[in-house]
CSV table of C-alpha atoms in Angstrom, one decimal:
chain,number,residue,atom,x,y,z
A,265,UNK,CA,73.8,158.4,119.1
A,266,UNK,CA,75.5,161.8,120.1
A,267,UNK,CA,77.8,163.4,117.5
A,268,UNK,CA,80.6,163.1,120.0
A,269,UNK,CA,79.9,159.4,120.3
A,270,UNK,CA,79.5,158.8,116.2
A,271,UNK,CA,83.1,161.1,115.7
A,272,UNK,CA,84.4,158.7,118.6
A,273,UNK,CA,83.4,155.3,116.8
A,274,UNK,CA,84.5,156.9,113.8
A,275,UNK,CA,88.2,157.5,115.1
A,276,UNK,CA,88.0,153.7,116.9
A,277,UNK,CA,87.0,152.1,113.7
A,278,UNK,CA,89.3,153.9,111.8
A,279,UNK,CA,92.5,152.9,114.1
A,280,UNK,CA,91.2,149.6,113.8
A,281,UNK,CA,92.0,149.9,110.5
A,282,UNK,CA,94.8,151.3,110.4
A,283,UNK,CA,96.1,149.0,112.8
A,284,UNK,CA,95.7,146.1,110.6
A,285,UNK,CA,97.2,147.7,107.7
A,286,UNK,CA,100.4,148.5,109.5
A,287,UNK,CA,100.9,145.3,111.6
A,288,UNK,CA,99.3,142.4,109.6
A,289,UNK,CA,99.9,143.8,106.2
A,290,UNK,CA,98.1,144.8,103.0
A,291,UNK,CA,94.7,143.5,102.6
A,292,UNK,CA,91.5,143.6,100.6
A,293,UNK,CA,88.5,145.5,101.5
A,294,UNK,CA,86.7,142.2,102.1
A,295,UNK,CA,90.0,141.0,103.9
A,296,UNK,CA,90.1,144.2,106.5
A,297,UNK,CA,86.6,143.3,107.4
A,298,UNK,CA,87.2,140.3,108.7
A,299,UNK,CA,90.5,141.0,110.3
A,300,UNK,CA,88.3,143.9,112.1
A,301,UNK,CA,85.2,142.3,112.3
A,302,UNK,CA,83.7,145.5,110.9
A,303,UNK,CA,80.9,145.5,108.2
A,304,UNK,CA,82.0,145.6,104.5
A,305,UNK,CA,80.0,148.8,104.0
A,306,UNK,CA,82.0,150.2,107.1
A,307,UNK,CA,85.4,149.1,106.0
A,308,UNK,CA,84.7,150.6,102.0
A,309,UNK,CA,83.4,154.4,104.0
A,310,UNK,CA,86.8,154.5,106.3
A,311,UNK,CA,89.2,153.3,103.0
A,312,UNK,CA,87.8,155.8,101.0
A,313,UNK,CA,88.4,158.8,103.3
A,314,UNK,CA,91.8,157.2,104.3
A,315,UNK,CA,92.4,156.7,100.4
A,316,UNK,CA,91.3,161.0,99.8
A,317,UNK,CA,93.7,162.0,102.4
A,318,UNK,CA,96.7,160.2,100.9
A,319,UNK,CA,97.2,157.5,103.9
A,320,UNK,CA,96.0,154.7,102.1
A,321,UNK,CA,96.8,153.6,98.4
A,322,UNK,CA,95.7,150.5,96.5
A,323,UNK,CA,98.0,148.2,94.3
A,324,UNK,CA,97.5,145.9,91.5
A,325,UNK,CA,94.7,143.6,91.6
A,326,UNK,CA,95.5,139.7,92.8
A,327,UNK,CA,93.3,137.1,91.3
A,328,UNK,CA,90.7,135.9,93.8
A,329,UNK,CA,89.5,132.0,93.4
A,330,UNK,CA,85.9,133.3,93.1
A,331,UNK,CA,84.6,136.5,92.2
A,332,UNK,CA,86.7,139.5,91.0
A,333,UNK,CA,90.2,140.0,91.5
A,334,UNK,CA,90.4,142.0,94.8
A,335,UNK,CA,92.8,144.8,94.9
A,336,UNK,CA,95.1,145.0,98.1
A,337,UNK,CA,95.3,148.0,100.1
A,338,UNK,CA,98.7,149.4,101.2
A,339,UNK,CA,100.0,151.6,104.2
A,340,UNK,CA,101.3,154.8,103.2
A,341,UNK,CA,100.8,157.2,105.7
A,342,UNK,CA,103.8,159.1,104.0
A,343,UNK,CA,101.8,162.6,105.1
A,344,UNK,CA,101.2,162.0,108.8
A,345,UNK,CA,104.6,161.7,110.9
A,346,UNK,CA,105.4,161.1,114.7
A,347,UNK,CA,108.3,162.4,115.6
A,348,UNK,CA,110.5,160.7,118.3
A,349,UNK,CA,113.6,162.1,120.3
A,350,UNK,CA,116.3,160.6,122.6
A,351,UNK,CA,118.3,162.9,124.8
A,352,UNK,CA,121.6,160.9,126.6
A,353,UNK,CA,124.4,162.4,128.4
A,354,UNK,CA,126.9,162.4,125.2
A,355,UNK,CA,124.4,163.2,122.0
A,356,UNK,CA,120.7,163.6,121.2
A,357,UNK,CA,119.0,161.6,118.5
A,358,UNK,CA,115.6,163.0,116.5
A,359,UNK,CA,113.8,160.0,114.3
A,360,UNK,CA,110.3,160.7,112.6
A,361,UNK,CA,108.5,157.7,111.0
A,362,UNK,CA,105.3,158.2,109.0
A,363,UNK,CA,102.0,156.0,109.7
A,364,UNK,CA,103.5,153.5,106.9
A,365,UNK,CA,106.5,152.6,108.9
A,366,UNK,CA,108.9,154.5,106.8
A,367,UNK,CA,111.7,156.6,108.5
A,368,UNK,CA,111.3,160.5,107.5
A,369,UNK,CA,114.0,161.8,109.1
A,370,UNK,CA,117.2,161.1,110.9
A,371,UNK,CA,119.6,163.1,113.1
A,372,UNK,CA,122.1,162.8,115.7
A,373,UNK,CA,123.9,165.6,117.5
A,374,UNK,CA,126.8,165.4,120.1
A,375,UNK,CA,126.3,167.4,123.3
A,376,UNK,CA,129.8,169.3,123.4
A,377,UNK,CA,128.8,170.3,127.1
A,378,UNK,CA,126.0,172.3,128.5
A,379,UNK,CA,122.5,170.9,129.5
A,380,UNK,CA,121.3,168.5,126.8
A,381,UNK,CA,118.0,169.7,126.8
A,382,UNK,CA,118.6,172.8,125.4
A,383,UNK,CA,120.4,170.6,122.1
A,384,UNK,CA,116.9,168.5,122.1
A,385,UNK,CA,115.0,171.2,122.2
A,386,UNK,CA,117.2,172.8,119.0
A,387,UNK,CA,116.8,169.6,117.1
A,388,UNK,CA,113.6,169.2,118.2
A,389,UNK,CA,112.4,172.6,116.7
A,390,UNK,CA,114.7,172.0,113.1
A,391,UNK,CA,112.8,168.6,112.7
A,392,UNK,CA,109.5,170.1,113.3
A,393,UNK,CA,110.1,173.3,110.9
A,394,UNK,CA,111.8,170.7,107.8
A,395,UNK,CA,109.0,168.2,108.1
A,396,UNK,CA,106.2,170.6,108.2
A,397,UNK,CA,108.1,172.7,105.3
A,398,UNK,CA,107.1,169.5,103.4
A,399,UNK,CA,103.6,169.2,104.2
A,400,UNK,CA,103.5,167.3,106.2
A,401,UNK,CA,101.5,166.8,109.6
A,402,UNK,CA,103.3,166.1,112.6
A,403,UNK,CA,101.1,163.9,115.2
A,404,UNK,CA,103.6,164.9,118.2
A,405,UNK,CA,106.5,164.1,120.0
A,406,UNK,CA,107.5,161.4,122.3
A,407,UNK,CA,110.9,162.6,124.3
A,408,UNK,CA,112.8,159.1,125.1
A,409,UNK,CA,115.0,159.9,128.7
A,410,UNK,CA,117.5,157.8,130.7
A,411,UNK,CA,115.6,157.9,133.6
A,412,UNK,CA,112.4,157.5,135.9
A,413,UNK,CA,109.5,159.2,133.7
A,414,UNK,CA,106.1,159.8,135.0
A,415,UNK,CA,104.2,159.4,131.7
A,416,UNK,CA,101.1,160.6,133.4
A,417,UNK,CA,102.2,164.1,134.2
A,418,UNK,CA,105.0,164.4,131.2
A,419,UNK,CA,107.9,164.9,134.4
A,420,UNK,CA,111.5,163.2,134.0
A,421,UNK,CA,110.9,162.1,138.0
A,422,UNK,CA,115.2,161.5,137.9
A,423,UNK,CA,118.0,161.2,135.8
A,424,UNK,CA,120.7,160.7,137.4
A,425,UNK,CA,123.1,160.4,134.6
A,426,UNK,CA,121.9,163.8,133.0
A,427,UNK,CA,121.3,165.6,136.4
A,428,UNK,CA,117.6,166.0,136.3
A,429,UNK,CA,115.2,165.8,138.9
A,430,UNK,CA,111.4,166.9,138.9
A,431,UNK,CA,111.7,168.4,135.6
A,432,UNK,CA,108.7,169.1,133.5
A,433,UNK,CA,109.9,168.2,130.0
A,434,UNK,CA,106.7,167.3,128.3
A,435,UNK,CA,105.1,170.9,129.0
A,436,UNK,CA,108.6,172.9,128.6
A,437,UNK,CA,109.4,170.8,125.3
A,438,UNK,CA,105.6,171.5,124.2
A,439,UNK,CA,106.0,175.1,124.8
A,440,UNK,CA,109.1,175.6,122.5
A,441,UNK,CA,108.0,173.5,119.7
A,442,UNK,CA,104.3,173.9,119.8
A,443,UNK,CA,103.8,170.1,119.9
A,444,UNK,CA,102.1,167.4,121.9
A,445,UNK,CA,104.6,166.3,123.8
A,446,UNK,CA,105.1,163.3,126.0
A,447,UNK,CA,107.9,161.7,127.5
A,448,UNK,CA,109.1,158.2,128.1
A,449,UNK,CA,112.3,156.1,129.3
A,450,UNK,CA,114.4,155.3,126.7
A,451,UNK,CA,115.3,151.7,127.3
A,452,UNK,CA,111.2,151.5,126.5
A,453,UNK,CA,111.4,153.3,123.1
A,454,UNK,CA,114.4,151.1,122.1
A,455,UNK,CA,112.7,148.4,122.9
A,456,UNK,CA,109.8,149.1,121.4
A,457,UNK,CA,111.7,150.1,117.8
A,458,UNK,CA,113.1,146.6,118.3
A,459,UNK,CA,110.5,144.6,118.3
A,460,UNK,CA,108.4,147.0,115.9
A,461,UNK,CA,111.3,147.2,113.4
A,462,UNK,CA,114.6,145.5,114.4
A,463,UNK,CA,116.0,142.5,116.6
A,464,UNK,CA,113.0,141.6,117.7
A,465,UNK,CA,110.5,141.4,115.8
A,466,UNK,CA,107.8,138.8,115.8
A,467,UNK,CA,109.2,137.4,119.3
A,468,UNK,CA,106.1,137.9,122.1
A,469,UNK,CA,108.6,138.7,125.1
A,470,UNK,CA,111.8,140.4,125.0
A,471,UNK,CA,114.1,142.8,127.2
A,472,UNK,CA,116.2,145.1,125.4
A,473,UNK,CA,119.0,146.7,127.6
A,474,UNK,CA,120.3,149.7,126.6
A,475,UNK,CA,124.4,150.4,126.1
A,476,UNK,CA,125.0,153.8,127.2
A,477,UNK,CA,126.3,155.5,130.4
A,478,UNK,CA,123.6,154.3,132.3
A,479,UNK,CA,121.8,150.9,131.9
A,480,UNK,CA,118.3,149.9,131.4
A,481,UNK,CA,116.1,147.6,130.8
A,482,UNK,CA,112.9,148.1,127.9
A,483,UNK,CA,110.5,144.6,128.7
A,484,UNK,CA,108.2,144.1,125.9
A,485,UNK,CA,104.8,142.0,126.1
A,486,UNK,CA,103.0,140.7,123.5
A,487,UNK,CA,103.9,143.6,121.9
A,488,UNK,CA,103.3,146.3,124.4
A,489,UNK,CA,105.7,148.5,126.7
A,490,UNK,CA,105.6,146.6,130.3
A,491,UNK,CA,105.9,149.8,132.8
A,492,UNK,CA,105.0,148.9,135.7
A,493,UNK,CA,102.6,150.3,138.4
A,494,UNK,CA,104.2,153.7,138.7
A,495,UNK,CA,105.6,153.3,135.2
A,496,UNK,CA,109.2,152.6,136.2
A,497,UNK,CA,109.7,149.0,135.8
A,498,UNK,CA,113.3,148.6,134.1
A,499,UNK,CA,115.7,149.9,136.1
A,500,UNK,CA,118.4,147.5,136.5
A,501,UNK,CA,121.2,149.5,135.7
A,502,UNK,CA,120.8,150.0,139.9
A,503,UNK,CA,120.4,146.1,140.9
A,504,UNK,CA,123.9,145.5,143.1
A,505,UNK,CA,125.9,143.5,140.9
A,506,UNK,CA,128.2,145.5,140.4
A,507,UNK,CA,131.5,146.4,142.5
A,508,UNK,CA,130.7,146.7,145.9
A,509,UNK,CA,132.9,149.5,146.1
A,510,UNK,CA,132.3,151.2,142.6
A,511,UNK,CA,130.2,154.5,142.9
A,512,UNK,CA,127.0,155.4,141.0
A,513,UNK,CA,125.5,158.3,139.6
A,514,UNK,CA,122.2,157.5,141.3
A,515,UNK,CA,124.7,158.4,145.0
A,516,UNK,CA,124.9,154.2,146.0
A,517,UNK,CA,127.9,151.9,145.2
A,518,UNK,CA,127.9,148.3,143.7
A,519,UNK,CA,125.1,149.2,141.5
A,520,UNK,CA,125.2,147.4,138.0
A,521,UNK,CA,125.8,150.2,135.7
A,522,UNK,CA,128.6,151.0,137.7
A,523,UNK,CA,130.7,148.2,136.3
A,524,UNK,CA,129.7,147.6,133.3
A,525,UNK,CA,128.1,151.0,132.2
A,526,UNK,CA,129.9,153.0,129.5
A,527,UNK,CA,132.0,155.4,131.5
A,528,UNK,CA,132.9,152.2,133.6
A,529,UNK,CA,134.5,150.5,130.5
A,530,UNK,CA,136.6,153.5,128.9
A,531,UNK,CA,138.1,153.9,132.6
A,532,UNK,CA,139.1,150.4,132.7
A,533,UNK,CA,140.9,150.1,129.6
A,534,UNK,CA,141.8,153.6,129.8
A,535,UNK,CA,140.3,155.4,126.8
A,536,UNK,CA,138.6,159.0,127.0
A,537,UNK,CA,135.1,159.8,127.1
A,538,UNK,CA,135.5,161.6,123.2
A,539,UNK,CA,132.1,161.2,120.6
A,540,UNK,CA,129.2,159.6,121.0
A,541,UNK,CA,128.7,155.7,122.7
A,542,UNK,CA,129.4,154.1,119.6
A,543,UNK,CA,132.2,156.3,118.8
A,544,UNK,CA,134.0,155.4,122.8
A,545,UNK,CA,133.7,151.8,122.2
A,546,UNK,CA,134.9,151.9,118.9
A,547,UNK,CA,138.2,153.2,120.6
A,548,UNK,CA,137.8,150.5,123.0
A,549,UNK,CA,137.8,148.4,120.6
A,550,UNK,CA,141.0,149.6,118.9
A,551,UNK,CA,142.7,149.3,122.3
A,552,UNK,CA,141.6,145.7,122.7
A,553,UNK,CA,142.7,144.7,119.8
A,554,UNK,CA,146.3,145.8,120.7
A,555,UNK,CA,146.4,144.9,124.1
A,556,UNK,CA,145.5,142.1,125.4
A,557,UNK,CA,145.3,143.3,128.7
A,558,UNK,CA,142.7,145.3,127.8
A,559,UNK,CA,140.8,142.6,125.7
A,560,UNK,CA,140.9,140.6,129.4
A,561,UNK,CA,138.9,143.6,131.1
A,562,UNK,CA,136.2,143.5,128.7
A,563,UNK,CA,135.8,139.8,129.0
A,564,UNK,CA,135.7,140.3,132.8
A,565,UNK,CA,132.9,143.4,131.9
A,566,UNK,CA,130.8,140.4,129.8
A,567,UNK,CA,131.2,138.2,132.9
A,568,UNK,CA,129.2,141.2,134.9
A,569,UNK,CA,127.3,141.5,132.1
A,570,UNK,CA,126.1,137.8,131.6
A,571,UNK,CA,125.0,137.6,134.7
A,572,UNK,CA,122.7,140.7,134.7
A,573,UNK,CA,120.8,139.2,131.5
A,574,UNK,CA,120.8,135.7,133.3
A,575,UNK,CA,119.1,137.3,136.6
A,576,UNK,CA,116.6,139.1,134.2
A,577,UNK,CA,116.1,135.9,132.2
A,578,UNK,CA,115.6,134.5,135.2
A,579,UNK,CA,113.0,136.7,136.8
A,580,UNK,CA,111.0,137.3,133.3
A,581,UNK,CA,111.7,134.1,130.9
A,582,UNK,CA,111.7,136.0,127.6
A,583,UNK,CA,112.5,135.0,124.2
A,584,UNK,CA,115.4,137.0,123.8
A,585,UNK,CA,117.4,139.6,125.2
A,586,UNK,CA,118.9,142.5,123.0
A,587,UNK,CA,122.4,144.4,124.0
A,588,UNK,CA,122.3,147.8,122.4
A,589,UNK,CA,124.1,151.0,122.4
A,590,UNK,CA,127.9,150.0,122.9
A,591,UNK,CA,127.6,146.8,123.5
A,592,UNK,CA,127.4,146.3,119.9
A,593,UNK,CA,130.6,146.9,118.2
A,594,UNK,CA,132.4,145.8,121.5
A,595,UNK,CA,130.3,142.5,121.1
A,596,UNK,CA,133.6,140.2,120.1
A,597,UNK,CA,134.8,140.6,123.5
A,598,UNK,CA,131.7,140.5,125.2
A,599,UNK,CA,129.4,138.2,124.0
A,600,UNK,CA,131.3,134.5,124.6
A,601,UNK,CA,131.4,135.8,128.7
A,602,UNK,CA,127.9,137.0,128.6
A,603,UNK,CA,126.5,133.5,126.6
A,604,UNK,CA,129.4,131.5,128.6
A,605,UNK,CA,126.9,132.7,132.3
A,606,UNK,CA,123.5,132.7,130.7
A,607,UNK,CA,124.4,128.7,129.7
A,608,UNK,CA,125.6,128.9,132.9
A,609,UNK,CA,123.0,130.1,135.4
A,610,UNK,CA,119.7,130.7,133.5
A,611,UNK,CA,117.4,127.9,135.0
A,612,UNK,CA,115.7,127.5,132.1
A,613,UNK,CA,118.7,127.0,129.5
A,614,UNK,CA,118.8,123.4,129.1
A,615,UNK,CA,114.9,123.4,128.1
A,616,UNK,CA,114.2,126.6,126.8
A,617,UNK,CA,116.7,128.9,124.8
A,618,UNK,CA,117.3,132.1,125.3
A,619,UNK,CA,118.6,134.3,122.6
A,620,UNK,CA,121.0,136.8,122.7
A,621,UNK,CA,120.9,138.9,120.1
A,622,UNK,CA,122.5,142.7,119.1
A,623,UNK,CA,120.4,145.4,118.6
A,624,UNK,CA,120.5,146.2,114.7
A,625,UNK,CA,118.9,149.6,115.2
A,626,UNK,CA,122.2,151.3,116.4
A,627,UNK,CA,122.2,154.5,118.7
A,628,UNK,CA,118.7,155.6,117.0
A,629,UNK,CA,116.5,153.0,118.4
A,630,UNK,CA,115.8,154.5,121.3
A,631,UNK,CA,114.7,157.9,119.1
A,632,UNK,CA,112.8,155.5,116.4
A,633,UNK,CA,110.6,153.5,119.2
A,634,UNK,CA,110.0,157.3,120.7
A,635,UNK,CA,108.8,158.2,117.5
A,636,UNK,CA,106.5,155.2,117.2
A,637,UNK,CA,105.1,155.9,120.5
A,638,UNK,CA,104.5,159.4,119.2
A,639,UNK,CA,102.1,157.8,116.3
A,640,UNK,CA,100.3,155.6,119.1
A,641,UNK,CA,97.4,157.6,119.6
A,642,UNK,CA,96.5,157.6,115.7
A,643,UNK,CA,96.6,153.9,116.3
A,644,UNK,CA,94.5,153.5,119.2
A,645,UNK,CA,91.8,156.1,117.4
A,646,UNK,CA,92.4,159.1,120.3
A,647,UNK,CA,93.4,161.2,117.7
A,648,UNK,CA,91.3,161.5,113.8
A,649,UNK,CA,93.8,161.3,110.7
């Protein structure tokens, strides 16, 4: 066997460790071998050098019912770090998580005007410098976009939303902060973090949708990220349900996120665009709890938006669907309409529930599934630890 070929079974075995540890748990040496189906002798070499490099730690023995008591090896992983970023219209979130799971780091900025690239790119470059400044070892970035994203070549094909067409953000973004950089849609970071870490987690199929000034869809499959053949699966916010007569950022009219998008609701209860999405709807919120003219346009926004998650439920059968972004604290309002037309017109209903659940992950999820995706290639053994 070639070097090459020995340091490449070396990184796949490795992952395969690694991958264990962080989704199924701690585990004994002799427990990681079966899990793997590596040899003993194999398993003891990789936890060793994971063990000297400060990614793996072992806790207190547990009595065995033959033999000696094994001792249970933990995740730490607390020195290598991906870093994730969401850029949106209204703020930009940076989240790093460390191989072990644990969140590192957490910011969010409001875009005050101007292109929010050039905030991402700020944030990007103050996460980088404070993490590093601490030792530790950044594995890249993973820029989460409201948009169309050809992974392949690291372009933001469109965002409507943010005015972007064509542009290369993986190389530009990798050129300012002298990391790996790749770029994906947000909706598929959020959901991602969701099933990885929040609403989701331990369901097989699930669609988050994401609450923001435009709307769209994450689909997650037995734990993976369904794309699509040219990766751009998810993009209901631009199914016609919507208004006939409402216009779009994408240039159509009647398209979904037209009428129940962010900028849709504050102008039909009559509140300013001020803050981040959370901080809109939380004046929403105020309003409809004042007026109750108000309180009946955002039930009439849950009917739209009921019968969006009953067409997806529809189409894709999951196990539950996940409302994030603004749809969270305006959920009171929201949520009897939207469960009222998914009892009402998901075909499956009276056999097979479907959940509706609220994102618990906030405006960061999107950032925290982007920084998962970021430690993906440590995972899958295309990068050595």
């Amino acid at each position: 066997m070639t070097p090459v070929a020995t340091e490449d079974l070396r990184r796949q075995n490795t992952a395969s460790v690694l991958r264990s540890l962080r989704h199924d748990g701690p585990a004994t040496r002799t427990e990681l071998a079966r899990r793997t189906g590596l040899a003993k002798a194999t398993v003891g070499t990789i936890v060793g050098a994971l063990v000297d490099g400060g990614h793996v730690s072992e806790s207190d023995a547990v009595p065995a019912s033959r033999g000696r008591p094994g001792r249970p090896l933990v995740l730490t992983g607390g020195m290598l770090v991906g870093l994730g970023l969401e850029v949106n219209v209204d703020y930009v979130s940076a989240v790093a998580i460390d191989l072990g799971g644990a969140v590192r780091l957490e910011r969010t900025v409001a875009v005050d005007g101007g292109d929010p690239y050039d905030v991402a790119v700020g944030l990007a470059q103050l996460a980088a410098a404070e993490l590093t400044g601490e030792g530790i070892r950044l594995t890249g970035a993973t820029v989460a976009v409201p948009g169309l994203v050809d992974r392949r070549n690291g372009v933001v094909a469109m965002a409507p939303n943010l005015g972007w067409r064509g542009r290369p953000v993986a190389d530009d973004m990798g050129e300012a902060t002298g990391l790996p950089v790749a770029v994906e849609n947000d909706a598929n970071c959020a959901a991602l973090a969701e099933a990885r870490r929040g609403a989701t987690v331990g369901l097989g199929q699930s669609v988050y949708l994401t609450g923001t000034v435009g709307i769209g869809a994450g689909v997650i499959s037995d734990g993976a990220i369904v794309r699509g053949t040219s990766g751009f699966a998810g993009e209901v916010g631009h199914i016609p349900l919507g208004d006939p007569a409402a216009s779009c950022g994408c240039g159509r009219q009647g398209c979904w996120e037209a009428s129940v998008g962010l900028r849709a609701v504050l102008a039909a209860v009559g509140v300013s665009e001020d803050g981040t999405p959370l901080e809109a709807a939380e004046a929403v919120s105020r309003r409809a709890a004042a007026d109750p003219g108000a309180a009946e346009t955002l039930e009439g926004v849950g009917v739209l938006l009921g019968k969006g998650v009953a067409t997806m439920a529809n189409i894709l059968n999951p196990d539950a669907v996940v409302l994030g972004g603004f749809f969270v604290p305006l959920a009171p309002y929201l949520l009897p309409a939207v469960v009222r037309e998914v009892e009402a017109h998901v075909t499956a209903a009276p056999y097979a529930t479907l959940d509706v659940r609220l994102s618990t992950l906030g405006l960061r999820a999107a950032a925290a599934g982007a920084a998962e995706e970021a430690l993906t290639q440590v995972f899958t053994g295309a990068t050595a630890v």
